[in-house]
mmCIF file of C-alpha atoms in Angstrom:
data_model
loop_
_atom_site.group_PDB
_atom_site.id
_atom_site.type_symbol
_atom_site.label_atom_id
_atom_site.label_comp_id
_atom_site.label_asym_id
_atom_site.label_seq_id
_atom_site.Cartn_x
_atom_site.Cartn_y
_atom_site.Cartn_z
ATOM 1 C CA UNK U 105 65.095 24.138 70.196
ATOM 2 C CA UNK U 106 64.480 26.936 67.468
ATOM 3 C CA UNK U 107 61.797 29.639 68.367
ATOM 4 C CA UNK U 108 58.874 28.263 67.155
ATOM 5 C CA UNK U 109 57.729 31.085 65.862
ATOM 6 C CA UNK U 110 60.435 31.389 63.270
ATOM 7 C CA UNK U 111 61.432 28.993 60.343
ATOM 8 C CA UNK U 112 64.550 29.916 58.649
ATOM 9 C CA UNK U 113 64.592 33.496 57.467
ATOM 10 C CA UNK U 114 60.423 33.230 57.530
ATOM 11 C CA UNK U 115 58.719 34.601 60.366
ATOM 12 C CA UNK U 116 55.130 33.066 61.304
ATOM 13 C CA UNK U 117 52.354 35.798 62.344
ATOM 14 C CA UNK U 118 49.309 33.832 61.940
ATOM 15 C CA UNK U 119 47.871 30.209 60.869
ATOM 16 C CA UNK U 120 45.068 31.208 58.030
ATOM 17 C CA UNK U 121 43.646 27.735 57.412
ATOM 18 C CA UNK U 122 44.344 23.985 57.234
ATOM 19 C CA UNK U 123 43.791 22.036 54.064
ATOM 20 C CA UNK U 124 44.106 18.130 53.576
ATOM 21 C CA UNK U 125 48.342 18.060 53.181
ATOM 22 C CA UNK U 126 48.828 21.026 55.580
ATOM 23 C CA UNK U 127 48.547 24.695 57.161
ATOM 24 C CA UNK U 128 49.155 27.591 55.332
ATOM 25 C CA UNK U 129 50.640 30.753 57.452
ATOM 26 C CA UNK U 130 51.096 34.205 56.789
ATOM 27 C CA UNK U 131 54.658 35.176 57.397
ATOM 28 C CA UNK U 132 57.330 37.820 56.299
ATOM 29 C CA UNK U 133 60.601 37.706 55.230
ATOM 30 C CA UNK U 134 63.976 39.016 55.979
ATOM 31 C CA UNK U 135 63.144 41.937 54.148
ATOM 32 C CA UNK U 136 59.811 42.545 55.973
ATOM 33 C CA UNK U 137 57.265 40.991 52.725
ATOM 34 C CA UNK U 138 54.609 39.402 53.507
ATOM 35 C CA UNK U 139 54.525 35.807 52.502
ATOM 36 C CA UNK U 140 52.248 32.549 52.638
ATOM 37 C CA UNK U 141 54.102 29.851 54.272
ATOM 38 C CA UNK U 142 52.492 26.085 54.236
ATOM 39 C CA UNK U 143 53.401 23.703 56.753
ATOM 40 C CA UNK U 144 53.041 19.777 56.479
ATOM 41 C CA UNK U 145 51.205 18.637 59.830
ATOM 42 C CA UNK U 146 51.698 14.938 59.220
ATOM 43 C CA UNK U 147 54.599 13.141 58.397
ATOM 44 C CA UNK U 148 51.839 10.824 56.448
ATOM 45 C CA UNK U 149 51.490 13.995 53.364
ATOM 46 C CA UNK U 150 55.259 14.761 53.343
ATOM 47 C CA UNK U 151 55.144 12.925 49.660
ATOM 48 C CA UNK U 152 52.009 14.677 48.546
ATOM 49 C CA UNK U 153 53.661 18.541 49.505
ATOM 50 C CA UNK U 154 56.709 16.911 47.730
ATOM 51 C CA UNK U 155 54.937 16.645 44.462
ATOM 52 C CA UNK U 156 53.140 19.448 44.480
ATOM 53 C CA UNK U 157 56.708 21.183 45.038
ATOM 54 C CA UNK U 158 58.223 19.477 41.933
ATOM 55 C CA UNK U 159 54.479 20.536 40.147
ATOM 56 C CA UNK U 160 54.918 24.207 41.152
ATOM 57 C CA UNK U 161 58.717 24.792 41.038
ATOM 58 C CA UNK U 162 58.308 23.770 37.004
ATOM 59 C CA UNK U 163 55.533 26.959 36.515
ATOM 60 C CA UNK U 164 56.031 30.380 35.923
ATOM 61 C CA UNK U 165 53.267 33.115 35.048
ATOM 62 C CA UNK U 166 51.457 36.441 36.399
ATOM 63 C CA UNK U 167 47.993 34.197 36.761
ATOM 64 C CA UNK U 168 49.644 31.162 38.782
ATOM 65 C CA UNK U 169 51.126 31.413 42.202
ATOM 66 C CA UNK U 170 54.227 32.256 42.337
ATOM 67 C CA UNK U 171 56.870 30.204 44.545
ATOM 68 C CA UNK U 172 59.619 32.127 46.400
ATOM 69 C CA UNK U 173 61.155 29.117 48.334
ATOM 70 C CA UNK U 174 61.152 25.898 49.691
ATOM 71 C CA UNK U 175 62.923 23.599 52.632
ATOM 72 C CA UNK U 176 62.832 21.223 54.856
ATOM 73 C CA UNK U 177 61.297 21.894 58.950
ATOM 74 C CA UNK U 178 64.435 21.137 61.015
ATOM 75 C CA UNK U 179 64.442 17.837 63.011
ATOM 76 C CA UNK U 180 62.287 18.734 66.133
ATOM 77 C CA UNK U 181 59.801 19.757 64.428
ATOM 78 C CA UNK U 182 57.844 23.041 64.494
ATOM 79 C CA UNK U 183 54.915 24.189 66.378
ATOM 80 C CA UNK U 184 52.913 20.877 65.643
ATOM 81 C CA UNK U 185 54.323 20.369 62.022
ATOM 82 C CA UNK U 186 56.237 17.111 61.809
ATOM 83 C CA UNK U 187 60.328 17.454 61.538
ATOM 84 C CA UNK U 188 61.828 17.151 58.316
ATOM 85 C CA UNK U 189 58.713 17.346 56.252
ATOM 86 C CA UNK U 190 58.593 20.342 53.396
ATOM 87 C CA UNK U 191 57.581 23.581 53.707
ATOM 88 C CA UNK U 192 56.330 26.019 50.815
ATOM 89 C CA UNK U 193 56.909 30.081 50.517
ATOM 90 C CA UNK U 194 54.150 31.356 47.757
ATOM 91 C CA UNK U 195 53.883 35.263 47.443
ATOM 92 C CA UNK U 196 51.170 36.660 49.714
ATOM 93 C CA UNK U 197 47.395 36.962 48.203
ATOM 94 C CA UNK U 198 44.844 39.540 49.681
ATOM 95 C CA UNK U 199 41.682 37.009 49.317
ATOM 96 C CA UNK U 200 40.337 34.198 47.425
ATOM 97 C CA UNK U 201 37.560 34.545 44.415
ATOM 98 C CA UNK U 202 34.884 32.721 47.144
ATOM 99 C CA UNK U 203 36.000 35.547 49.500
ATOM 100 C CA UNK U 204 36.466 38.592 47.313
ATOM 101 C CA UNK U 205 33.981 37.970 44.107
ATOM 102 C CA UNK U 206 35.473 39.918 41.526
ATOM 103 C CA UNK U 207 34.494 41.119 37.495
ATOM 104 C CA UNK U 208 33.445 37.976 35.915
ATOM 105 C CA UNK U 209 35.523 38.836 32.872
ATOM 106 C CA UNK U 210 38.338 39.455 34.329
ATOM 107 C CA UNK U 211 38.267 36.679 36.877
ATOM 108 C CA UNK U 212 37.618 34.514 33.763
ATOM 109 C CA UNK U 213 40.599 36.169 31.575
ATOM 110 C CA UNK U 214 43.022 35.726 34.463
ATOM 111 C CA UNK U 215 41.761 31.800 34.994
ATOM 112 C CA UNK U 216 42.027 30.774 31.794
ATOM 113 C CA UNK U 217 45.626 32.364 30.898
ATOM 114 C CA UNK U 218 47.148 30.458 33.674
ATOM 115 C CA UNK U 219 45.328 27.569 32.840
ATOM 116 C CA UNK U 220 46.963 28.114 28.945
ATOM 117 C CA UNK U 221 50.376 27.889 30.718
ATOM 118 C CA UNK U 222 49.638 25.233 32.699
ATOM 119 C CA UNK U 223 47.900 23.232 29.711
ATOM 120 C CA UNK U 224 50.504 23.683 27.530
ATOM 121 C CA UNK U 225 52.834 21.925 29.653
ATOM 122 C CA UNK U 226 51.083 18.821 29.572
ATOM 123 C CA UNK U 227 49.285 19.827 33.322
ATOM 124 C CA UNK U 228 45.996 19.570 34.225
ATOM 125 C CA UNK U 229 45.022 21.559 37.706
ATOM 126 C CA UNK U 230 42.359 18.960 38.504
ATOM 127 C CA UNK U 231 40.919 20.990 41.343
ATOM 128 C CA UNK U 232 39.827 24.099 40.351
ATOM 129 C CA UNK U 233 37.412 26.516 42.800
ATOM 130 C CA UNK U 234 36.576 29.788 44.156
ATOM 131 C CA UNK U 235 38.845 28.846 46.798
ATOM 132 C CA UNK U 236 41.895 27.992 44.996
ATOM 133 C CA UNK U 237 41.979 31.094 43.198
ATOM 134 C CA UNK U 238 43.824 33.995 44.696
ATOM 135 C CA UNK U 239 43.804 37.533 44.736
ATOM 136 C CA UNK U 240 47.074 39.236 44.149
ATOM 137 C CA UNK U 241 47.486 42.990 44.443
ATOM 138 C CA UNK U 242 50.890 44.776 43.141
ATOM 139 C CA UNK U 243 52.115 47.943 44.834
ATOM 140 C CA UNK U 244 50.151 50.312 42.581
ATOM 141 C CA UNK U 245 47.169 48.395 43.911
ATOM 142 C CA UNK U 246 46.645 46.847 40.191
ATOM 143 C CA UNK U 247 45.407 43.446 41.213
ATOM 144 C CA UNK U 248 45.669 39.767 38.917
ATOM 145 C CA UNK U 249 44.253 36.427 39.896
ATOM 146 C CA UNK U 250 46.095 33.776 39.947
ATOM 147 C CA UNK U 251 45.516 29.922 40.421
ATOM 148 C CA UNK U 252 46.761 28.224 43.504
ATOM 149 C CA UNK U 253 47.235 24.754 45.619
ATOM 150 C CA UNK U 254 48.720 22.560 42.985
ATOM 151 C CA UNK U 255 48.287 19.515 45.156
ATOM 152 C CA UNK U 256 46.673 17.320 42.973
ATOM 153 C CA UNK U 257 48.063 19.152 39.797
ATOM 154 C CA UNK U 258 49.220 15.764 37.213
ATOM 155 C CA UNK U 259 50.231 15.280 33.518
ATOM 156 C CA UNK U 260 47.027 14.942 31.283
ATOM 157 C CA UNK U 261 45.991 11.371 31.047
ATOM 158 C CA UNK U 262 47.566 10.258 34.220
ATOM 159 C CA UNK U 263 45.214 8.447 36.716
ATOM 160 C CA UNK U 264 44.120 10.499 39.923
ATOM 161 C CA UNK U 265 41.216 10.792 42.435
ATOM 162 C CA UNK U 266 40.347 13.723 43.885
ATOM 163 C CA UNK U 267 38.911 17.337 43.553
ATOM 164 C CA UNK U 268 36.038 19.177 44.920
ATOM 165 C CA UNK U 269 32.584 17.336 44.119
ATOM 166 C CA UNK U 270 30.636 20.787 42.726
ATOM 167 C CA UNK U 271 33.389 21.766 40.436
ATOM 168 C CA UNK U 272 34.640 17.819 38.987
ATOM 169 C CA UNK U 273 33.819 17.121 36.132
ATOM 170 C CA UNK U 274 31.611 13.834 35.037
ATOM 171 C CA UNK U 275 35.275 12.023 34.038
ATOM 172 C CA UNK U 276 36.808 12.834 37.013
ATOM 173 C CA UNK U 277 34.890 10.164 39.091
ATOM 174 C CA UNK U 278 35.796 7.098 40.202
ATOM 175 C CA UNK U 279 38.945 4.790 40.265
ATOM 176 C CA UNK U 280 40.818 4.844 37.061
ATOM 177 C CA UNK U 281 39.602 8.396 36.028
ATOM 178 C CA UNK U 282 41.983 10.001 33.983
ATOM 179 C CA UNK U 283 40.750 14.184 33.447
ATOM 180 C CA UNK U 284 42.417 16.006 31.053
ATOM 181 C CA UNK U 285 42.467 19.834 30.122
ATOM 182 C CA UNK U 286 38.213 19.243 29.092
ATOM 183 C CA UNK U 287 37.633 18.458 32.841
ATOM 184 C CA UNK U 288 39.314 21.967 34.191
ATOM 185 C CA UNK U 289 37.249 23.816 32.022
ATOM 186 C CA UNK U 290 34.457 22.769 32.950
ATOM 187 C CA UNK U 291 35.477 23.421 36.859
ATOM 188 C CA UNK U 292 35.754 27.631 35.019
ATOM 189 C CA UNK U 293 31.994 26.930 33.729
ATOM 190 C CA UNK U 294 31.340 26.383 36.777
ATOM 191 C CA UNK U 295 33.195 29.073 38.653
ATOM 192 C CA UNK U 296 31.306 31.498 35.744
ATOM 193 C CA UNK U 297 28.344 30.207 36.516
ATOM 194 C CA UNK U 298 28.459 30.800 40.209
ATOM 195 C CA UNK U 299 29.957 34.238 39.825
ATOM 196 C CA UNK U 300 27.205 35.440 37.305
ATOM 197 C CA UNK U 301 24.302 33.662 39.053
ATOM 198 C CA UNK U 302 25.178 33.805 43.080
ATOM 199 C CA UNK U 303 24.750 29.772 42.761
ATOM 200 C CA UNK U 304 25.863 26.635 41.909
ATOM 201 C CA UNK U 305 24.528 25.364 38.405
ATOM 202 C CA UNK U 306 23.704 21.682 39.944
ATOM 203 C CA UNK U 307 23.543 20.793 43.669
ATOM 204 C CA UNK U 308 23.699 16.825 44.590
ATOM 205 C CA UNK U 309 21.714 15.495 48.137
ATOM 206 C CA UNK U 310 24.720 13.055 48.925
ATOM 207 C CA UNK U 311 28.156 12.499 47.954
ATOM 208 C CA UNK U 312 26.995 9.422 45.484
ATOM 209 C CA UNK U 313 24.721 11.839 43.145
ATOM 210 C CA UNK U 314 27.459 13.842 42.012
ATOM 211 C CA UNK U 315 28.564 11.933 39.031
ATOM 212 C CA UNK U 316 24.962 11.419 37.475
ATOM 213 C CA UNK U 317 23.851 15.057 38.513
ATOM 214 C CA UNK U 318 26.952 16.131 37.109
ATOM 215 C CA UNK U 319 26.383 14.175 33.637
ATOM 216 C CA UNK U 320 22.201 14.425 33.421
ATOM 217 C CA UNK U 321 21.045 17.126 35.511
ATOM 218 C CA UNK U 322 19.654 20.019 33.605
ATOM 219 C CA UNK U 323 20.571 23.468 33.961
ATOM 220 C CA UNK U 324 18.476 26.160 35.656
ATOM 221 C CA UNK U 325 17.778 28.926 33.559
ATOM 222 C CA UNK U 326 20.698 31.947 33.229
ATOM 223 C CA UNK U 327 19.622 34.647 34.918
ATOM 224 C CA UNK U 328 22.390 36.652 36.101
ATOM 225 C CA UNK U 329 22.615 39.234 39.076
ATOM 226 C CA UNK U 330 24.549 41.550 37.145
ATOM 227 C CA UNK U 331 24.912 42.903 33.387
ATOM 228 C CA UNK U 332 26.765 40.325 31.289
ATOM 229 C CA UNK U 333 27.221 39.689 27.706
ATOM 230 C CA UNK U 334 24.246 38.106 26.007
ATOM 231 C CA UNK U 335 26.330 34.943 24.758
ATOM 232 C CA UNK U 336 27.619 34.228 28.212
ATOM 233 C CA UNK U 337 24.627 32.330 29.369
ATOM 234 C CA UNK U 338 25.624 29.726 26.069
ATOM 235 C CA UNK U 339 29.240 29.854 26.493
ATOM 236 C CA UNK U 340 28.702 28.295 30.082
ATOM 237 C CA UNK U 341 26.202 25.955 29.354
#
């Protein structure tokens, strides 16, 4: 059996989280960099990492993750993933945004120029959040944020259910619910929100609130912790 603490070139150092398809691992290469390495756990989600593979291998830019490399876990499996499901290699981020808060302007830059790319390829994210966007910093410590976990990434108009409830968008909900580019920006005006106020915009007692809080719940007023443009307070409502 292979050392379990190896998978291909990759070594695995530490688990750093489990998420619905997987867990994600920080490794290092043959060259010593380190790397994010996510695992499928259940032979059940091997078709979900599988599309989000074909979603991710199709994008390129400084404000999305990037994707070194890709495989399959050898037969026996590998330290409680299940053999012969997919494994993803993403360059290694420092933080997330809900981790690492960062200048809401240039959080807000970086989001929305990977969103451009992804947007102009016919992609909508569909689960943007703190979360799921990553803190990247270059060798001259220069840092970007990108966007990450492009598991339920799918061509505009296409059906889909899922996403986080705080960030979705009033279209989002339901069977049949088809969000397009509209509904990711509204997950940023969220995101903006939260940044400049320390809070969510709308909170929801139970899970079947969402959608109508979402749609008629009214806005606090903006009062930010920091200095921010004037306009901002508009441009997020």
């Amino acid at each position: 059996m292979s050392d379990p603490r190896r998978l291909g070139p990759y070594e695995l150092r530490r688990p750093l989280g489990r998420g619905a398809t997987g867990e994600v691992w920080e490794g290092c290469d043959a060259d010593g960099r380190r790397v994010a390495v996510k695992l499928v756990l259940s032979a059940e989600r091997s078709d979900d990492v599988r599309r989000e593979l074909l979603t991710h291998a199709t994008l390129r830019h400084p404000h999305l993750l990037e994707l070194l490399d890709a495989g399959d876990i050898l037969p026996e499996g590998l330290d409680g993933a299940a053999g012969g499901s997919p494994y993803l290699v993403t360059e290694w981020a420092s933080g997330t945004l809900g981790e690492r808060p960062g200048s809401i302007r240039e959080v807000l830059e970086h989001i929305l120029l990977g969103l451009g790319h992804l947007h102009a390829r016919g992609l909508v994210h569909g689960d943007l959040k703190p979360s799921n966007v990553l803190r990247i910093e270059g060798e001259d410590r220069l840092k970007r944020w990108v966007l990450g976990d492009f598991g339920i990434a799918h061509t505009a108009g296409s059906e889909v259910l899922g996403g986080t409830l705080a960030y979705l968008a009033p279209e989002g909900f339901g069977r049949g619910a088809r969000p397009g580019p509209a509904a990711d920006l509204y997950a940023v005006g969220v995101i903006g929100w939260k940044l400049a106020m320390g809070s969510l915009p709308r909170r929801a007692r139970q899970r079947a609130d969402w959608p109508r809080v979402h749609r008629d719940g009214p806005l606090p007023p903006f009062e930010p912790r920091e200095g921010v443009p004037e306009a901002l307070g508009a441009w997020l409502r």
